[in-house]
């Protein structure tokens, strides 16, 4: 070569019409000859791999960001707005700051997940369970897709803090009436809609006068308020039939 470097190549062991070239050039002739000897030894032992086989076996860099994006797009049905918002917050505020969006999922270990659960995530005490559940689901999907051999988050969990049954209180209609009677007058309609209609807080805050159908005794849910933003509720109307007592 004009650059005073050496190339090395040999006849393909399975196709005499082809030559296999070294992936690099060599500064010294001896280095090129040494590479050729290594290839000959591999061929004699039956261990030689063609450049195409080497490329196929090379580990692919698959990132958490790629898993998250595919997880959101490949779903049997669209996510509810509130669920999608919760996922976005857990991803942006808790998963990415710790793991990094470009983290290679094949390098994540069970011990790392456990240390995250005991340390930074455990210190959250708010949405820690939902964040770990999302992270676990992402890695479960990656395992199903064949991107990783097994889910390193398997077995890592945060126990749900629940009250004993005897300490729980379920509101009956009498409780609801007393609750509404004690509420401020301008809050009664909203609270009654939540208690009797099953609407979520964002759906109630997004209601407009045109959404109240008094003739058919129903409420149309088209818009949801999330923070200071107004968004369509899943792209279609939800209907809540009136409740009577």
PDB file of C-alpha atoms in Angstrom:
ATOM      1  CA  UNK A   1       0.000   0.000   0.000  1.00  0.00           C
ATOM      2  CA  UNK A   2       1.201   3.606  -0.650  1.00  0.00           C
ATOM      3  CA  UNK A   3       0.636   4.372   3.044  1.00  0.00           C
ATOM      4  CA  UNK A   4       3.222   1.719   3.979  1.00  0.00           C
ATOM      5  CA  UNK A   5       0.568  -0.379   5.711  1.00  0.00           C
ATOM      6  CA  UNK A   6      -0.134  -4.044   4.995  1.00  0.00           C
ATOM      7  CA  UNK A   7      -3.354  -5.724   3.991  1.00  0.00           C
ATOM      8  CA  UNK A   8      -4.116  -9.388   4.597  1.00  0.00           C
ATOM      9  CA  UNK A   9      -6.617 -11.679   2.895  1.00  0.00           C
ATOM     10  CA  UNK A  10      -7.151 -15.360   2.178  1.00  0.00           C
ATOM     11  CA  UNK A  11      -9.388 -17.577   0.067  1.00  0.00           C
ATOM     12  CA  UNK A  12     -12.800 -18.183   1.642  1.00  0.00           C
ATOM     13  CA  UNK A  13     -12.738 -21.785   2.961  1.00  0.00           C
ATOM     14  CA  UNK A  14     -16.235 -22.504   1.625  1.00  0.00           C
ATOM     15  CA  UNK A  15     -16.179 -20.443  -1.573  1.00  0.00           C
ATOM     16  CA  UNK A  16     -12.952 -20.403  -3.593  1.00  0.00           C
ATOM     17  CA  UNK A  17     -14.250 -17.531  -5.726  1.00  0.00           C
ATOM     18  CA  UNK A  18     -14.200 -15.187  -2.720  1.00  0.00           C
ATOM     19  CA  UNK A  19     -11.436 -13.739  -0.620  1.00  0.00           C
ATOM     20  CA  UNK A  20     -11.805 -12.743   3.009  1.00  0.00           C
ATOM     21  CA  UNK A  21     -10.003  -9.524   3.915  1.00  0.00           C
ATOM     22  CA  UNK A  22      -8.850  -8.534   7.377  1.00  0.00           C
ATOM     23  CA  UNK A  23     -11.096  -5.845   8.894  1.00  0.00           C
ATOM     24  CA  UNK A  24      -8.058  -3.613   9.482  1.00  0.00           C
ATOM     25  CA  UNK A  25      -4.684  -2.869   7.891  1.00  0.00           C
ATOM     26  CA  UNK A  26      -1.398  -3.570   9.668  1.00  0.00           C
ATOM     27  CA  UNK A  27       1.657  -1.439  10.353  1.00  0.00           C
ATOM     28  CA  UNK A  28       4.034  -4.408  10.203  1.00  0.00           C
ATOM     29  CA  UNK A  29       4.111  -7.305   7.775  1.00  0.00           C
ATOM     30  CA  UNK A  30       4.567  -9.715  10.676  1.00  0.00           C
ATOM     31  CA  UNK A  31       1.259  -8.581  12.202  1.00  0.00           C
ATOM     32  CA  UNK A  32      -0.570  -9.296   8.942  1.00  0.00           C
ATOM     33  CA  UNK A  33       1.032 -12.748   8.727  1.00  0.00           C
ATOM     34  CA  UNK A  34       0.124 -13.443  12.375  1.00  0.00           C
ATOM     35  CA  UNK A  35      -3.533 -12.600  11.653  1.00  0.00           C
ATOM     36  CA  UNK A  36      -3.485 -15.014   8.691  1.00  0.00           C
ATOM     37  CA  UNK A  37      -2.052 -17.780  10.901  1.00  0.00           C
ATOM     38  CA  UNK A  38      -4.831 -17.258  13.455  1.00  0.00           C
ATOM     39  CA  UNK A  39      -7.447 -17.551  10.721  1.00  0.00           C
ATOM     40  CA  UNK A  40      -5.850 -20.775   9.437  1.00  0.00           C
ATOM     41  CA  UNK A  41      -5.855 -22.283  12.943  1.00  0.00           C
ATOM     42  CA  UNK A  42      -9.534 -21.384  13.401  1.00  0.00           C
ATOM     43  CA  UNK A  43     -10.393 -23.009  10.049  1.00  0.00           C
ATOM     44  CA  UNK A  44      -8.527 -26.212  10.942  1.00  0.00           C
ATOM     45  CA  UNK A  45     -10.331 -26.415  14.295  1.00  0.00           C
ATOM     46  CA  UNK A  46     -13.721 -25.783  12.724  1.00  0.00           C
ATOM     47  CA  UNK A  47     -14.084 -22.588  14.764  1.00  0.00           C
ATOM     48  CA  UNK A  48     -13.773 -20.067  11.958  1.00  0.00           C
ATOM     49  CA  UNK A  49     -16.658 -17.638  11.413  1.00  0.00           C
ATOM     50  CA  UNK A  50     -17.256 -15.649   8.261  1.00  0.00           C
ATOM     51  CA  UNK A  51     -17.501 -11.838   8.529  1.00  0.00           C
ATOM     52  CA  UNK A  52     -21.273 -12.181   8.034  1.00  0.00           C
ATOM     53  CA  UNK A  53     -21.549 -14.629  10.949  1.00  0.00           C
ATOM     54  CA  UNK A  54     -19.432 -12.390  13.175  1.00  0.00           C
ATOM     55  CA  UNK A  55     -21.695  -9.425  12.412  1.00  0.00           C
ATOM     56  CA  UNK A  56     -24.839 -11.459  13.106  1.00  0.00           C
ATOM     57  CA  UNK A  57     -23.486 -12.548  16.491  1.00  0.00           C
ATOM     58  CA  UNK A  58     -22.358  -9.097  17.530  1.00  0.00           C
ATOM     59  CA  UNK A  59     -24.495  -7.853  20.463  1.00  0.00           C
ATOM     60  CA  UNK A  60     -26.882  -5.109  19.448  1.00  0.00           C
ATOM     61  CA  UNK A  61     -27.123  -1.976  21.544  1.00  0.00           C
ATOM     62  CA  UNK A  62     -30.750  -1.815  22.646  1.00  0.00           C
ATOM     63  CA  UNK A  63     -31.567   1.102  24.913  1.00  0.00           C
ATOM     64  CA  UNK A  64     -34.228   1.800  27.504  1.00  0.00           C
ATOM     65  CA  UNK A  65     -35.483   4.610  25.263  1.00  0.00           C
ATOM     66  CA  UNK A  66     -36.116   2.134  22.432  1.00  0.00           C
ATOM     67  CA  UNK A  67     -37.968  -0.201  24.795  1.00  0.00           C
ATOM     68  CA  UNK A  68     -40.104   2.633  26.174  1.00  0.00           C
ATOM     69  CA  UNK A  69     -41.049   3.950  22.723  1.00  0.00           C
ATOM     70  CA  UNK A  70     -41.979   0.515  21.410  1.00  0.00           C
ATOM     71  CA  UNK A  71     -43.894  -0.207  24.630  1.00  0.00           C
ATOM     72  CA  UNK A  72     -46.064   2.879  24.060  1.00  0.00           C
ATOM     73  CA  UNK A  73     -46.695   2.291  20.346  1.00  0.00           C
ATOM     74  CA  UNK A  74     -47.283  -1.468  20.304  1.00  0.00           C
ATOM     75  CA  UNK A  75     -50.334  -1.692  22.528  1.00  0.00           C
ATOM     76  CA  UNK A  76     -53.627  -3.471  21.741  1.00  0.00           C
ATOM     77  CA  UNK A  77     -55.588  -0.335  22.672  1.00  0.00           C
ATOM     78  CA  UNK A  78     -54.692   3.324  23.353  1.00  0.00           C
ATOM     79  CA  UNK A  79     -53.728   4.214  26.903  1.00  0.00           C
ATOM     80  CA  UNK A  80     -56.106   6.301  28.969  1.00  0.00           C
ATOM     81  CA  UNK A  81     -54.863   9.875  29.199  1.00  0.00           C
ATOM     82  CA  UNK A  82     -54.322   9.660  32.953  1.00  0.00           C
ATOM     83  CA  UNK A  83     -52.327   6.421  32.568  1.00  0.00           C
ATOM     84  CA  UNK A  84     -50.176   7.856  29.784  1.00  0.00           C
ATOM     85  CA  UNK A  85     -49.519  10.992  31.847  1.00  0.00           C
ATOM     86  CA  UNK A  86     -48.493   8.863  34.841  1.00  0.00           C
ATOM     87  CA  UNK A  87     -46.158   6.799  32.646  1.00  0.00           C
ATOM     88  CA  UNK A  88     -44.570   9.956  31.233  1.00  0.00           C
ATOM     89  CA  UNK A  89     -43.953  11.338  34.719  1.00  0.00           C
ATOM     90  CA  UNK A  90     -42.489   8.089  36.085  1.00  0.00           C
ATOM     91  CA  UNK A  91     -40.284   7.741  32.999  1.00  0.00           C
ATOM     92  CA  UNK A  92     -39.073  11.347  32.859  1.00  0.00           C
ATOM     93  CA  UNK A  93     -38.725  12.076  36.586  1.00  0.00           C
ATOM     94  CA  UNK A  94     -37.610   8.749  38.061  1.00  0.00           C
ATOM     95  CA  UNK A  95     -36.419   6.189  35.520  1.00  0.00           C
ATOM     96  CA  UNK A  96     -34.356   8.357  33.135  1.00  0.00           C
ATOM     97  CA  UNK A  97     -32.543  10.381  35.852  1.00  0.00           C
ATOM     98  CA  UNK A  98     -31.287   7.154  37.455  1.00  0.00           C
ATOM     99  CA  UNK A  99     -30.747   4.781  34.530  1.00  0.00           C
ATOM    100  CA  UNK A 100     -30.358   7.102  31.537  1.00  0.00           C
ATOM    101  CA  UNK A 101     -32.450   6.835  28.374  1.00  0.00           C
ATOM    102  CA  UNK A 102     -29.484   5.419  26.411  1.00  0.00           C
ATOM    103  CA  UNK A 103     -28.696   2.672  28.932  1.00  0.00           C
ATOM    104  CA  UNK A 104     -28.072  -0.666  27.209  1.00  0.00           C
ATOM    105  CA  UNK A 105     -30.766  -2.951  28.626  1.00  0.00           C
ATOM    106  CA  UNK A 106     -28.472  -5.976  28.314  1.00  0.00           C
ATOM    107  CA  UNK A 107     -26.170  -4.492  30.964  1.00  0.00           C
ATOM    108  CA  UNK A 108     -28.870  -4.015  33.628  1.00  0.00           C
ATOM    109  CA  UNK A 109     -28.443  -6.481  36.499  1.00  0.00           C
ATOM    110  CA  UNK A 110     -30.804  -7.753  39.172  1.00  0.00           C
ATOM    111  CA  UNK A 111     -28.537  -6.355  41.887  1.00  0.00           C
ATOM    112  CA  UNK A 112     -28.658  -2.876  40.314  1.00  0.00           C
ATOM    113  CA  UNK A 113     -32.454  -2.939  40.254  1.00  0.00           C
ATOM    114  CA  UNK A 114     -32.541  -4.071  43.868  1.00  0.00           C
ATOM    115  CA  UNK A 115     -30.142  -1.308  44.955  1.00  0.00           C
ATOM    116  CA  UNK A 116     -32.280   1.260  43.110  1.00  0.00           C
ATOM    117  CA  UNK A 117     -35.381  -0.025  44.853  1.00  0.00           C
ATOM    118  CA  UNK A 118     -33.714   0.167  48.294  1.00  0.00           C
ATOM    119  CA  UNK A 119     -31.988   3.496  47.672  1.00  0.00           C
ATOM    120  CA  UNK A 120     -33.150   6.334  45.376  1.00  0.00           C
ATOM    121  CA  UNK A 121     -36.527   4.834  44.520  1.00  0.00           C
ATOM    122  CA  UNK A 122     -37.274   3.755  48.067  1.00  0.00           C
ATOM    123  CA  UNK A 123     -36.613   7.305  49.250  1.00  0.00           C
ATOM    124  CA  UNK A 124     -39.351   8.624  46.939  1.00  0.00           C
ATOM    125  CA  UNK A 125     -42.252   7.304  49.040  1.00  0.00           C
ATOM    126  CA  UNK A 126     -44.520   8.602  46.289  1.00  0.00           C
ATOM    127  CA  UNK A 127     -45.136   6.743  43.059  1.00  0.00           C
ATOM    128  CA  UNK A 128     -42.298   4.386  43.947  1.00  0.00           C
ATOM    129  CA  UNK A 129     -44.486   1.329  43.346  1.00  0.00           C
ATOM    130  CA  UNK A 130     -45.849   2.663  40.050  1.00  0.00           C
ATOM    131  CA  UNK A 131     -42.339   3.525  38.809  1.00  0.00           C
ATOM    132  CA  UNK A 132     -40.986   0.093  39.671  1.00  0.00           C
ATOM    133  CA  UNK A 133     -44.046  -1.520  38.054  1.00  0.00           C
ATOM    134  CA  UNK A 134     -43.450   0.431  34.818  1.00  0.00           C
ATOM    135  CA  UNK A 135     -39.732  -0.420  34.826  1.00  0.00           C
ATOM    136  CA  UNK A 136     -40.538  -4.091  35.400  1.00  0.00           C
ATOM    137  CA  UNK A 137     -43.104  -4.081  32.583  1.00  0.00           C
ATOM    138  CA  UNK A 138     -40.621  -2.483  30.174  1.00  0.00           C
ATOM    139  CA  UNK A 139     -38.048  -5.189  30.866  1.00  0.00           C
ATOM    140  CA  UNK A 140     -40.708  -7.912  30.707  1.00  0.00           C
ATOM    141  CA  UNK A 141     -41.651  -6.698  27.222  1.00  0.00           C
ATOM    142  CA  UNK A 142     -37.977  -6.600  26.212  1.00  0.00           C
ATOM    143  CA  UNK A 143     -37.671 -10.223  27.322  1.00  0.00           C
ATOM    144  CA  UNK A 144     -40.768 -11.215  25.344  1.00  0.00           C
ATOM    145  CA  UNK A 145     -39.342  -9.495  22.243  1.00  0.00           C
ATOM    146  CA  UNK A 146     -36.113 -11.453  22.607  1.00  0.00           C
ATOM    147  CA  UNK A 147     -34.058  -8.347  23.347  1.00  0.00           C
ATOM    148  CA  UNK A 148     -32.804  -9.763  26.664  1.00  0.00           C
ATOM    149  CA  UNK A 149     -32.687 -13.327  27.986  1.00  0.00           C
ATOM    150  CA  UNK A 150     -34.546 -12.618  31.220  1.00  0.00           C
ATOM    151  CA  UNK A 151     -36.009  -9.713  33.145  1.00  0.00           C
ATOM    152  CA  UNK A 152     -33.487  -8.474  35.760  1.00  0.00           C
ATOM    153  CA  UNK A 153     -36.295  -6.774  37.701  1.00  0.00           C
ATOM    154  CA  UNK A 154     -38.091 -10.053  38.416  1.00  0.00           C
ATOM    155  CA  UNK A 155     -38.520 -10.555  42.148  1.00  0.00           C
ATOM    156  CA  UNK A 156     -37.935  -6.900  43.050  1.00  0.00           C
ATOM    157  CA  UNK A 157     -41.060  -5.359  44.515  1.00  0.00           C
ATOM    158  CA  UNK A 158     -42.351  -2.778  46.972  1.00  0.00           C
ATOM    159  CA  UNK A 159     -45.037  -4.121  49.309  1.00  0.00           C
ATOM    160  CA  UNK A 160     -48.324  -2.282  49.154  1.00  0.00           C
ATOM    161  CA  UNK A 161     -49.149  -0.502  52.387  1.00  0.00           C
ATOM    162  CA  UNK A 162     -52.747  -1.382  53.144  1.00  0.00           C
ATOM    163  CA  UNK A 163     -54.919  -0.870  56.154  1.00  0.00           C
ATOM    164  CA  UNK A 164     -56.419  -3.907  57.870  1.00  0.00           C
ATOM    165  CA  UNK A 165     -59.992  -4.570  56.763  1.00  0.00           C
ATOM    166  CA  UNK A 166     -61.368  -3.496  60.136  1.00  0.00           C
ATOM    167  CA  UNK A 167     -59.737  -0.061  59.688  1.00  0.00           C
ATOM    168  CA  UNK A 168     -61.177   0.578  56.231  1.00  0.00           C
ATOM    169  CA  UNK A 169     -64.323   2.599  55.726  1.00  0.00           C
ATOM    170  CA  UNK A 170     -66.624   2.240  52.739  1.00  0.00           C
ATOM    171  CA  UNK A 171     -69.037   5.113  52.095  1.00  0.00           C
ATOM    172  CA  UNK A 172     -72.675   4.111  51.659  1.00  0.00           C
ATOM    173  CA  UNK A 173     -75.348   6.444  50.251  1.00  0.00           C
ATOM    174  CA  UNK A 174     -76.076   7.811  53.715  1.00  0.00           C
ATOM    175  CA  UNK A 175     -72.426   8.740  54.175  1.00  0.00           C
ATOM    176  CA  UNK A 176     -72.361  10.371  50.735  1.00  0.00           C
ATOM    177  CA  UNK A 177     -75.450  12.472  51.531  1.00  0.00           C
ATOM    178  CA  UNK A 178     -73.953  13.687  54.817  1.00  0.00           C
ATOM    179  CA  UNK A 179     -70.665  14.407  53.063  1.00  0.00           C
ATOM    180  CA  UNK A 180     -72.398  16.501  50.389  1.00  0.00           C
ATOM    181  CA  UNK A 181     -74.514  18.337  52.973  1.00  0.00           C
ATOM    182  CA  UNK A 182     -71.334  19.370  54.796  1.00  0.00           C
ATOM    183  CA  UNK A 183     -69.578  20.540  51.621  1.00  0.00           C
ATOM    184  CA  UNK A 184     -69.439  24.121  50.364  1.00  0.00           C
ATOM    185  CA  UNK A 185     -72.442  24.785  48.066  1.00  0.00           C
ATOM    186  CA  UNK A 186     -70.273  25.494  45.019  1.00  0.00           C
ATOM    187  CA  UNK A 187     -68.496  22.131  45.467  1.00  0.00           C
ATOM    188  CA  UNK A 188     -71.591  19.924  45.807  1.00  0.00           C
ATOM    189  CA  UNK A 189     -72.178  19.285  42.086  1.00  0.00           C
ATOM    190  CA  UNK A 190     -68.553  18.349  41.454  1.00  0.00           C
ATOM    191  CA  UNK A 191     -68.293  16.093  44.508  1.00  0.00           C
ATOM    192  CA  UNK A 192     -71.606  14.402  43.701  1.00  0.00           C
ATOM    193  CA  UNK A 193     -70.389  13.683  40.174  1.00  0.00           C
ATOM    194  CA  UNK A 194     -67.244  12.054  41.539  1.00  0.00           C
ATOM    195  CA  UNK A 195     -69.023  10.082  44.273  1.00  0.00           C
ATOM    196  CA  UNK A 196     -72.043   8.915  42.258  1.00  0.00           C
ATOM    197  CA  UNK A 197     -70.816   9.054  38.665  1.00  0.00           C
ATOM    198  CA  UNK A 198     -67.356   7.556  39.034  1.00  0.00           C
ATOM    199  CA  UNK A 199     -65.553  10.338  37.150  1.00  0.00           C
ATOM    200  CA  UNK A 200     -61.927  11.080  37.870  1.00  0.00           C
ATOM    201  CA  UNK A 201     -60.877  14.489  39.139  1.00  0.00           C
ATOM    202  CA  UNK A 202     -59.341  15.535  35.795  1.00  0.00           C
ATOM    203  CA  UNK A 203     -62.518  14.527  33.956  1.00  0.00           C
ATOM    204  CA  UNK A 204     -64.687  16.553  36.334  1.00  0.00           C
ATOM    205  CA  UNK A 205     -62.468  19.625  36.023  1.00  0.00           C
ATOM    206  CA  UNK A 206     -62.712  19.363  32.246  1.00  0.00           C
ATOM    207  CA  UNK A 207     -66.533  19.429  32.150  1.00  0.00           C
ATOM    208  CA  UNK A 208     -68.312  22.281  30.328  1.00  0.00           C
ATOM    209  CA  UNK A 209     -71.960  23.253  30.320  1.00  0.00           C
ATOM    210  CA  UNK A 210     -72.417  21.666  26.877  1.00  0.00           C
ATOM    211  CA  UNK A 211     -71.305  18.316  28.339  1.00  0.00           C
ATOM    212  CA  UNK A 212     -74.404  18.069  30.558  1.00  0.00           C
ATOM    213  CA  UNK A 213     -77.283  16.365  28.722  1.00  0.00           C
ATOM    214  CA  UNK A 214     -80.299  16.827  31.002  1.00  0.00           C
ATOM    215  CA  UNK A 215     -82.783  15.235  28.584  1.00  0.00           C
ATOM    216  CA  UNK A 216     -80.912  11.928  28.379  1.00  0.00           C
ATOM    217  CA  UNK A 217     -79.642  12.314  31.967  1.00  0.00           C
ATOM    218  CA  UNK A 218     -75.991  11.830  31.117  1.00  0.00           C
ATOM    219  CA  UNK A 219     -72.599  13.541  31.174  1.00  0.00           C
ATOM    220  CA  UNK A 220     -70.306  13.511  28.130  1.00  0.00           C
ATOM    221  CA  UNK A 221     -66.592  13.324  28.900  1.00  0.00           C
ATOM    222  CA  UNK A 222     -64.659  14.808  25.958  1.00  0.00           C
ATOM    223  CA  UNK A 223     -61.923  16.866  27.617  1.00  0.00           C
ATOM    224  CA  UNK A 224     -59.691  16.179  30.601  1.00  0.00           C
ATOM    225  CA  UNK A 225     -57.732  18.754  32.577  1.00  0.00           C
ATOM    226  CA  UNK A 226     -54.173  17.648  33.384  1.00  0.00           C
ATOM    227  CA  UNK A 227     -52.396  20.354  35.346  1.00  0.00           C
ATOM    228  CA  UNK A 228     -52.812  23.565  33.362  1.00  0.00           C
ATOM    229  CA  UNK A 229     -53.439  21.739  30.085  1.00  0.00           C
ATOM    230  CA  UNK A 230     -56.643  20.568  28.442  1.00  0.00           C
ATOM    231  CA  UNK A 231     -56.551  17.367  26.419  1.00  0.00           C
ATOM    232  CA  UNK A 232     -58.970  15.139  24.562  1.00  0.00           C
ATOM    233  CA  UNK A 233     -60.147  12.215  26.664  1.00  0.00           C
ATOM    234  CA  UNK A 234     -58.798   9.287  24.658  1.00  0.00           C
ATOM    235  CA  UNK A 235     -60.091  10.612  21.361  1.00  0.00           C
ATOM    236  CA  UNK A 236     -63.705   9.695  21.982  1.00  0.00           C
ATOM    237  CA  UNK A 237     -66.533  10.556  24.323  1.00  0.00           C
ATOM    238  CA  UNK A 238     -67.128   8.682  27.521  1.00  0.00           C
ATOM    239  CA  UNK A 239     -70.663   8.536  28.867  1.00  0.00           C
ATOM    240  CA  UNK A 240     -71.638   8.454  32.520  1.00  0.00           C
ATOM    241  CA  UNK A 241     -75.283   7.629  33.071  1.00  0.00           C
ATOM    242  CA  UNK A 242     -77.056   9.514  35.851  1.00  0.00           C
ATOM    243  CA  UNK A 243     -77.301   7.871  39.265  1.00  0.00           C
ATOM    244  CA  UNK A 244     -80.453   8.109  41.316  1.00  0.00           C
ATOM    245  CA  UNK A 245     -81.130   7.156  44.904  1.00  0.00           C
TER     246      UNK A 245
END
